[in-house]
mmCIF file of C-alpha atoms and ligand atoms in Angstrom:
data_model
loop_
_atom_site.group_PDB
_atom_site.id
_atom_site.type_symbol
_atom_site.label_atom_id
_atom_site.label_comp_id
_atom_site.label_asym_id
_atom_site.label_seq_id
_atom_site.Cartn_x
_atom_site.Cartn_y
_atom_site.Cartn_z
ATOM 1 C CA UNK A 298 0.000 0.000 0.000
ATOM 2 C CA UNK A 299 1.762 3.535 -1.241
ATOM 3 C CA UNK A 300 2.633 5.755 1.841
ATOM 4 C CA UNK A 301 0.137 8.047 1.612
ATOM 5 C CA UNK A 302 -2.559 5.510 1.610
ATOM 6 C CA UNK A 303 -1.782 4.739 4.446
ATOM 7 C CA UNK A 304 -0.988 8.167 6.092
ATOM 8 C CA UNK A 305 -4.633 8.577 5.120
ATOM 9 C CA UNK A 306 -5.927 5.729 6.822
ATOM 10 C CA UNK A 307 -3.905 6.793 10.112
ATOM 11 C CA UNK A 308 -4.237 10.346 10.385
ATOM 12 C CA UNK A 309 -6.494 12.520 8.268
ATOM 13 C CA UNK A 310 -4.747 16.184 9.719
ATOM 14 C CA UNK A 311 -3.692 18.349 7.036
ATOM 15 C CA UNK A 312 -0.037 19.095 6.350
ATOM 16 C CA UNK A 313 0.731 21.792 8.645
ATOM 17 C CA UNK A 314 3.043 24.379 6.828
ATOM 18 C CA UNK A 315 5.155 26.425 9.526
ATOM 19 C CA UNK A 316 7.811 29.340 8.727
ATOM 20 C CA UNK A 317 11.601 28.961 9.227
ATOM 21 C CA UNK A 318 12.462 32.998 10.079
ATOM 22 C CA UNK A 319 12.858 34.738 13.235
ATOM 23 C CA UNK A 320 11.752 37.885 10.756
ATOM 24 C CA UNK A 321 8.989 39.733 12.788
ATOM 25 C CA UNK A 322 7.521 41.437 9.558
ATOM 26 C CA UNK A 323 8.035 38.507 7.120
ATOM 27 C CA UNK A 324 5.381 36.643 10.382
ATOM 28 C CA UNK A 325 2.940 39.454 10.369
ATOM 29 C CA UNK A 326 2.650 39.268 6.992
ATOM 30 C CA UNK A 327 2.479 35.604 6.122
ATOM 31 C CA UNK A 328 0.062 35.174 9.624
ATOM 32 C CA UNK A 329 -2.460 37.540 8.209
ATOM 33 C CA UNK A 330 -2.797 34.685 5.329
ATOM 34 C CA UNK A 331 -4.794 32.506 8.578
ATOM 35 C CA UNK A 332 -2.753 28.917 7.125
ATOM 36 C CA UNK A 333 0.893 29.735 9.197
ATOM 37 C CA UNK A 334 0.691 26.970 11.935
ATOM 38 C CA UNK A 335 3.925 27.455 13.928
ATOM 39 C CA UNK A 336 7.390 28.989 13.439
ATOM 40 C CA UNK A 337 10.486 27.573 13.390
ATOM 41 C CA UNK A 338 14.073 29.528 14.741
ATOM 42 C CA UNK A 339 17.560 28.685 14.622
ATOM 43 C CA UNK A 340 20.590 30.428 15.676
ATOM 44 C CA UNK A 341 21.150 31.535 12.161
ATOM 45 C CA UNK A 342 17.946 33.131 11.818
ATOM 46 C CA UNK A 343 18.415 34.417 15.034
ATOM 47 C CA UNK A 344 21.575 36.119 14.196
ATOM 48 C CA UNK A 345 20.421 37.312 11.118
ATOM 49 C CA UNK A 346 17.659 39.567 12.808
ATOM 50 C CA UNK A 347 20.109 40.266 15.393
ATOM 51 C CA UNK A 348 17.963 40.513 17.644
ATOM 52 C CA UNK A 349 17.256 38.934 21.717
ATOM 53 C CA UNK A 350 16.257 35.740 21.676
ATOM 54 C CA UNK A 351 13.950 35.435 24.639
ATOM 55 C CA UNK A 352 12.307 38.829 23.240
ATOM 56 C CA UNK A 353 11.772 37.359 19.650
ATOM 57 C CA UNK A 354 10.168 34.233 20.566
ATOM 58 C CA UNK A 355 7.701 35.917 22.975
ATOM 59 C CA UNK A 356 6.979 38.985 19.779
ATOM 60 C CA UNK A 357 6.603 35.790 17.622
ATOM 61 C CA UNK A 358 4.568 34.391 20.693
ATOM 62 C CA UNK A 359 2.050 37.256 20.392
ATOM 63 C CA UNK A 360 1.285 36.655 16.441
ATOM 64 C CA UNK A 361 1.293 33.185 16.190
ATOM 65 C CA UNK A 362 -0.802 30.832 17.976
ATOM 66 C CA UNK A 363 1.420 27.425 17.551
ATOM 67 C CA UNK A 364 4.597 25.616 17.931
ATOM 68 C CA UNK A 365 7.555 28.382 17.942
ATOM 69 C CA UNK A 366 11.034 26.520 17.926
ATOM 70 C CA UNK A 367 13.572 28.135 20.097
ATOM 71 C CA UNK A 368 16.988 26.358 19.898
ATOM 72 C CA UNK A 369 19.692 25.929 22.491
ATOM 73 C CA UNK A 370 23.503 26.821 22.006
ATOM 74 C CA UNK A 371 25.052 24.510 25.282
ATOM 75 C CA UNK A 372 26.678 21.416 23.665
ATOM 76 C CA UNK A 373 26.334 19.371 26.804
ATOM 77 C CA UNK A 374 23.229 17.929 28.234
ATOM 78 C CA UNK A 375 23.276 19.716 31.786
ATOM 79 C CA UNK A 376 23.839 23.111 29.716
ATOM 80 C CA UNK A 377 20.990 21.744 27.200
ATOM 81 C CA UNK A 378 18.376 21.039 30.231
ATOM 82 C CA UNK A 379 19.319 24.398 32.208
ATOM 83 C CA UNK A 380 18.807 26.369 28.628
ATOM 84 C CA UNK A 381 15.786 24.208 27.815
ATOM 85 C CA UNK A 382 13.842 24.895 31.166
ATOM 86 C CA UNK A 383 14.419 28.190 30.874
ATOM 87 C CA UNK A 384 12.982 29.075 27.227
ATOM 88 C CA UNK A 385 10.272 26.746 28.275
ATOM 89 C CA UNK A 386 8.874 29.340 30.444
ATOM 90 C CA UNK A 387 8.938 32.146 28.438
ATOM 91 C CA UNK A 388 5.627 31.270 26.467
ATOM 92 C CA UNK A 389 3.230 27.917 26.988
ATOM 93 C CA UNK A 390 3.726 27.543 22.787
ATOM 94 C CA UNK A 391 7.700 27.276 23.016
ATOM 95 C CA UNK A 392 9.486 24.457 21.739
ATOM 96 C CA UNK A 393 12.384 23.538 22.766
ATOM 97 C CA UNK A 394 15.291 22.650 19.666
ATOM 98 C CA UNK A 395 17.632 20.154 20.653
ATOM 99 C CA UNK A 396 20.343 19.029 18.210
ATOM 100 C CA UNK A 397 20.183 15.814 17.317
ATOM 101 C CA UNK A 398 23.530 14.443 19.207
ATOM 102 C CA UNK A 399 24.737 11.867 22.231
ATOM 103 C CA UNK A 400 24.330 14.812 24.612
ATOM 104 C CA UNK A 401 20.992 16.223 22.902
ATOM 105 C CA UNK A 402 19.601 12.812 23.375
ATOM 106 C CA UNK A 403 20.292 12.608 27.233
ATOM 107 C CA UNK A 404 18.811 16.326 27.453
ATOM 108 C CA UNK A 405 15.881 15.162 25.236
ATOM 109 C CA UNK A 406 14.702 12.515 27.782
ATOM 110 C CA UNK A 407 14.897 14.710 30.349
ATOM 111 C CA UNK A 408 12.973 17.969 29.426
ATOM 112 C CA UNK A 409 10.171 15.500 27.746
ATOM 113 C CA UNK A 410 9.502 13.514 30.816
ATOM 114 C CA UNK A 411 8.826 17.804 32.286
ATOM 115 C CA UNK A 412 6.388 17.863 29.650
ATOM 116 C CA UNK A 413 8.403 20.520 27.545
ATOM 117 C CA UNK A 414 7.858 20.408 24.521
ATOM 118 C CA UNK A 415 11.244 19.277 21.744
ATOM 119 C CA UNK A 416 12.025 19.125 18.101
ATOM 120 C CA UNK A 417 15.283 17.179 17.403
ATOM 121 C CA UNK A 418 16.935 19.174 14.894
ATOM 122 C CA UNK A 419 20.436 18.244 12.353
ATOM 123 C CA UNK A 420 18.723 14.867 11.823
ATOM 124 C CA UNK A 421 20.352 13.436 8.672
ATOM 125 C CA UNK A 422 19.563 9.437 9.216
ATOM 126 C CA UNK A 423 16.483 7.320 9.719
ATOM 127 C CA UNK A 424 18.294 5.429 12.634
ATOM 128 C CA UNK A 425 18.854 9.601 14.452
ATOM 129 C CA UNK A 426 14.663 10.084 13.729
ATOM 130 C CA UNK A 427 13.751 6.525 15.899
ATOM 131 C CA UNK A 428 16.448 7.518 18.566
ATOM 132 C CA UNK A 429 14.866 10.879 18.916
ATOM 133 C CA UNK A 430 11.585 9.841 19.494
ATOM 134 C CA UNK A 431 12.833 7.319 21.730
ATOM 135 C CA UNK A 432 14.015 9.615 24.015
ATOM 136 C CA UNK A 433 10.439 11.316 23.821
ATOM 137 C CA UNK A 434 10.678 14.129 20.550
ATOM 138 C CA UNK A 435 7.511 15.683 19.917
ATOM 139 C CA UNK A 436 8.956 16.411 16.124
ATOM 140 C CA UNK A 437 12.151 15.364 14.330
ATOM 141 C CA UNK A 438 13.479 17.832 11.768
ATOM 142 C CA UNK A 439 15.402 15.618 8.461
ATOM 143 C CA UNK A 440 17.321 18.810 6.934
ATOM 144 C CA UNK A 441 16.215 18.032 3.084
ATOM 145 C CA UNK A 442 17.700 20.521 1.196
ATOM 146 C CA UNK A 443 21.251 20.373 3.350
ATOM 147 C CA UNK A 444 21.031 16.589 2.254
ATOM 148 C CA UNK A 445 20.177 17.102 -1.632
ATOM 149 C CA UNK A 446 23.135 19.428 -1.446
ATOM 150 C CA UNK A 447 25.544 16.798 -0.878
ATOM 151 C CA UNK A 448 24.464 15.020 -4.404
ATOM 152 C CA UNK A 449 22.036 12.947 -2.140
ATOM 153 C CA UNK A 450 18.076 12.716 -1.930
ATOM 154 C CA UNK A 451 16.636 14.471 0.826
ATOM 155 C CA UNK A 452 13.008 13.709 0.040
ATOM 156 C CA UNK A 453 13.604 9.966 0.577
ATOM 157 C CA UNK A 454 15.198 10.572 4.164
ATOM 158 C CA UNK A 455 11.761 12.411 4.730
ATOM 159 C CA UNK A 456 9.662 9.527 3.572
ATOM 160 C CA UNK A 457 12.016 6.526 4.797
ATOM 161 C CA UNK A 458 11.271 8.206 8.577
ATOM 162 C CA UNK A 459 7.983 9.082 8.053
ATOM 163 C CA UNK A 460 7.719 4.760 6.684
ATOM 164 C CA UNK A 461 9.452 3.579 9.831
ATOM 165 C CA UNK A 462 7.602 5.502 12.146
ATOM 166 C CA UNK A 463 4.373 4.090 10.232
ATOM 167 C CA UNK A 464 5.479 0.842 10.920
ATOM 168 C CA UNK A 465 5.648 1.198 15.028
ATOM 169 C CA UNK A 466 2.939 3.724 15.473
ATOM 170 C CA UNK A 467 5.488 6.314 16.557
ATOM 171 C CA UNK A 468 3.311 9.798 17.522
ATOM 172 C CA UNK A 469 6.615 11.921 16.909
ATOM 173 C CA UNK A 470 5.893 14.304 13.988
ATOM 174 C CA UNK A 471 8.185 14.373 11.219
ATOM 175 C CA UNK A 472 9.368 18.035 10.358
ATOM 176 C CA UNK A 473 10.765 18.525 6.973
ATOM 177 C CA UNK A 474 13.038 21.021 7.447
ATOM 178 C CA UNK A 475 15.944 22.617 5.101
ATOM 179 C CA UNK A 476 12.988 23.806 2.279
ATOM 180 C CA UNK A 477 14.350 25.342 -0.075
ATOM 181 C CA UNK A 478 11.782 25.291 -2.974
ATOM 182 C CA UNK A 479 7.995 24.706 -3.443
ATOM 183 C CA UNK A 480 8.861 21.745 -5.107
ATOM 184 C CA UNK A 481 10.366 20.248 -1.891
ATOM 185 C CA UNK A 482 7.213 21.088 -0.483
ATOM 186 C CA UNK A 483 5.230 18.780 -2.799
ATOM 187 C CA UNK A 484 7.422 16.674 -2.012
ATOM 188 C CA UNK A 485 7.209 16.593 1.276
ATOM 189 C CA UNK A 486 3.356 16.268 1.047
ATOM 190 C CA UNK A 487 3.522 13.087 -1.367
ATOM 191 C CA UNK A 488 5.921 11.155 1.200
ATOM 192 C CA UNK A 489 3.365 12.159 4.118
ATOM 193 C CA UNK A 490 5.578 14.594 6.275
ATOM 194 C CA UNK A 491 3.073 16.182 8.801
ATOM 195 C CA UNK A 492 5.045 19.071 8.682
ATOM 196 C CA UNK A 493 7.082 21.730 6.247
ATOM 197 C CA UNK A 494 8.574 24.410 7.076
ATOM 198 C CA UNK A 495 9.600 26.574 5.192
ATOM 199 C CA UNK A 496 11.503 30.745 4.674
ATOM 200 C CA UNK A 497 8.789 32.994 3.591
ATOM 201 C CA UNK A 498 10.158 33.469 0.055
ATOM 202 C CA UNK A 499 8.930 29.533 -0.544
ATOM 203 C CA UNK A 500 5.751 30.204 1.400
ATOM 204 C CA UNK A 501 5.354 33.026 -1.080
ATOM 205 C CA UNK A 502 5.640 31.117 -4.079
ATOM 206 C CA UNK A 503 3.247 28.472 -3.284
ATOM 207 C CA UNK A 504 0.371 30.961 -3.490
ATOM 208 C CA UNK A 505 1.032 31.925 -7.125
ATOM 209 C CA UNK A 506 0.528 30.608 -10.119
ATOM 210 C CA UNK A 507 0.756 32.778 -13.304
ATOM 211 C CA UNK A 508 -2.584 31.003 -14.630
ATOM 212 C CA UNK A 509 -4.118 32.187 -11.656
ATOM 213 C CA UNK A 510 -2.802 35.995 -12.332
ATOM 214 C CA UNK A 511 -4.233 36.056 -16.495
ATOM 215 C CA UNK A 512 -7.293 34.084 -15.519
ATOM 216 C CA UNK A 513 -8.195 36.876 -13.084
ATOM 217 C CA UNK A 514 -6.702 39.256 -15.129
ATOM 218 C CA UNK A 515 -9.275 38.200 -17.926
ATOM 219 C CA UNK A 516 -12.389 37.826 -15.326
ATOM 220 C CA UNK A 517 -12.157 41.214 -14.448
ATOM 221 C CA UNK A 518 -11.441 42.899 -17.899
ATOM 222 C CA UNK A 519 -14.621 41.187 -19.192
ATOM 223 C CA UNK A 520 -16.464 42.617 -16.493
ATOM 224 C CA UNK A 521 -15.508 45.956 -17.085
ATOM 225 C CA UNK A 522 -16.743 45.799 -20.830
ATOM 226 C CA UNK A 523 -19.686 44.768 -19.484
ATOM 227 C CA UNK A 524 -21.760 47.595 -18.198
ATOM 228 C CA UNK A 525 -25.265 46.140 -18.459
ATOM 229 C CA UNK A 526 -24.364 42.852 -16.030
ATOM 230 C CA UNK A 527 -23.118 45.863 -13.149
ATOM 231 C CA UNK A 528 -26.184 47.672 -13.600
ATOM 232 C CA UNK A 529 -27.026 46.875 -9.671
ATOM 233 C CA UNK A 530 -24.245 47.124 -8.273
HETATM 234 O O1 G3P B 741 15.453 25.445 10.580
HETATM 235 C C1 G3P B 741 16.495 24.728 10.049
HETATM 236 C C2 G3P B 741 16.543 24.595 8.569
HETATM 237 O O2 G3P B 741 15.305 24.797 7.984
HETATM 238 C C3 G3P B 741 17.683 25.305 7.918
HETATM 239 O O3 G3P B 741 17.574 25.402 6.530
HETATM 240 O O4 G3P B 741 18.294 26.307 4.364
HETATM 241 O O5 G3P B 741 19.749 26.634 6.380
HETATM 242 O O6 G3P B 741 19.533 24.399 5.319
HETATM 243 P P1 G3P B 741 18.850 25.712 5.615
#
């Protein structure tokens, strides 16, 4: 039975499409559109807004009424937990990002069993997904672009975790991360990922379609000649 068969059978939520900025506009905007279901952060993104972290997530806190990934910067577990706790606090919708290492793992079992919330992220293997939701990951996050980069196919790490957590049931939701394209976003949808996100600029293009534009385009110019079918209005 083809994977999305059975993704149907098991689950019938919708995709959930969340976006990968820290940029408080680029949110505002792209919320308006009602179909943003959670935000994802990194300390790229983070830098690149240059900005304070705690601040950001509670702005982004205040838009968006989902999932917000915050990520730690301590390497070792103790650091991980202390950092995790913290940011845990600082809204009810954080989540905490944990990279997906021998350390992350230890700190991943512990701030789970608290009930705080954790997406693994920096998973490149199906063998990293199952130990992350062993140790009690809410999401995993498979970088796909960062893997088709490397002359390798990141859509079929997507769908080989999103198969192997089919196969044992596992509630851990599987985050494709690393978008860098709409296409990878189709993608993402035919393997069954419950979740892309995704920088605004990709969010952007999956709204338009230049058929779309002339068809309206064409609508509305035929209206106009017509002055007899406005005569109501
Ligand atoms: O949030 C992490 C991920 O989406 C990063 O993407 O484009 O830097 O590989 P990228």
């Amino acid at each position: 039975m083809c994977r999305a068969r059975i993704k149907l059978i098991l689950d019938l939520s919708l995709m959930q499409f969340f976006l990968d900025t820290a940029d408080i506009d680029a949110i505002k905007k792209y919320a308006s559109w009602g179909i943003v279901d959670g935000i994802t952060t990194n300390p790229t993104l983070i830098s690149k807004e240059g900005v304070d972290l705690k601040t950001r997530i509670q702005e982004i806190a205040e838009i968006i009424d989902g999932p917000i990934s915050s990520e730690v910067v301590a390497t070792d577990s103790d650091g991980m937990v202390e950092q995790g706790r913290k940011m845990a606090k600082w809204h009810k919708n954080v989540t905490v990002k944990i990279p997906m290492t021998s350390e992350g793992l230890k700190a991943v079992k512990i701030l789970s069993a608290e009930g705080i919330k954790i997406n693994v992220t920096l998973v490149f293997s199906v063998p990293q997904a199952m130990m992350a939701a062993k140790a009690g990951a809410d999401f995993v996050s498979p970088f796909l672009g960062r893997v088709d980069d490397i002359s390798s196919e990141g859509i079929e790490l997507v769908a080989d975790i999103v198969d192997v957590f089919q196969n044992y049931g596992i509630q851990t939701k599987v985050l494709a991360a690393s978008i860098r394209h709409p296409l990878h976003v189709v993608q993402a949808m035919k393997v069954g990922a419950d979740i892309a996100t995704m920088p605004p600029a990709v969010f952007d293009k999956l709204v338009s379609h230049p058929l779309t534009d002339q068809g309206l385009e064409k609508f509305l110019s035929d209206w106009e000649k017509c002055k007899s079918c406005q005569k109501e209005q």
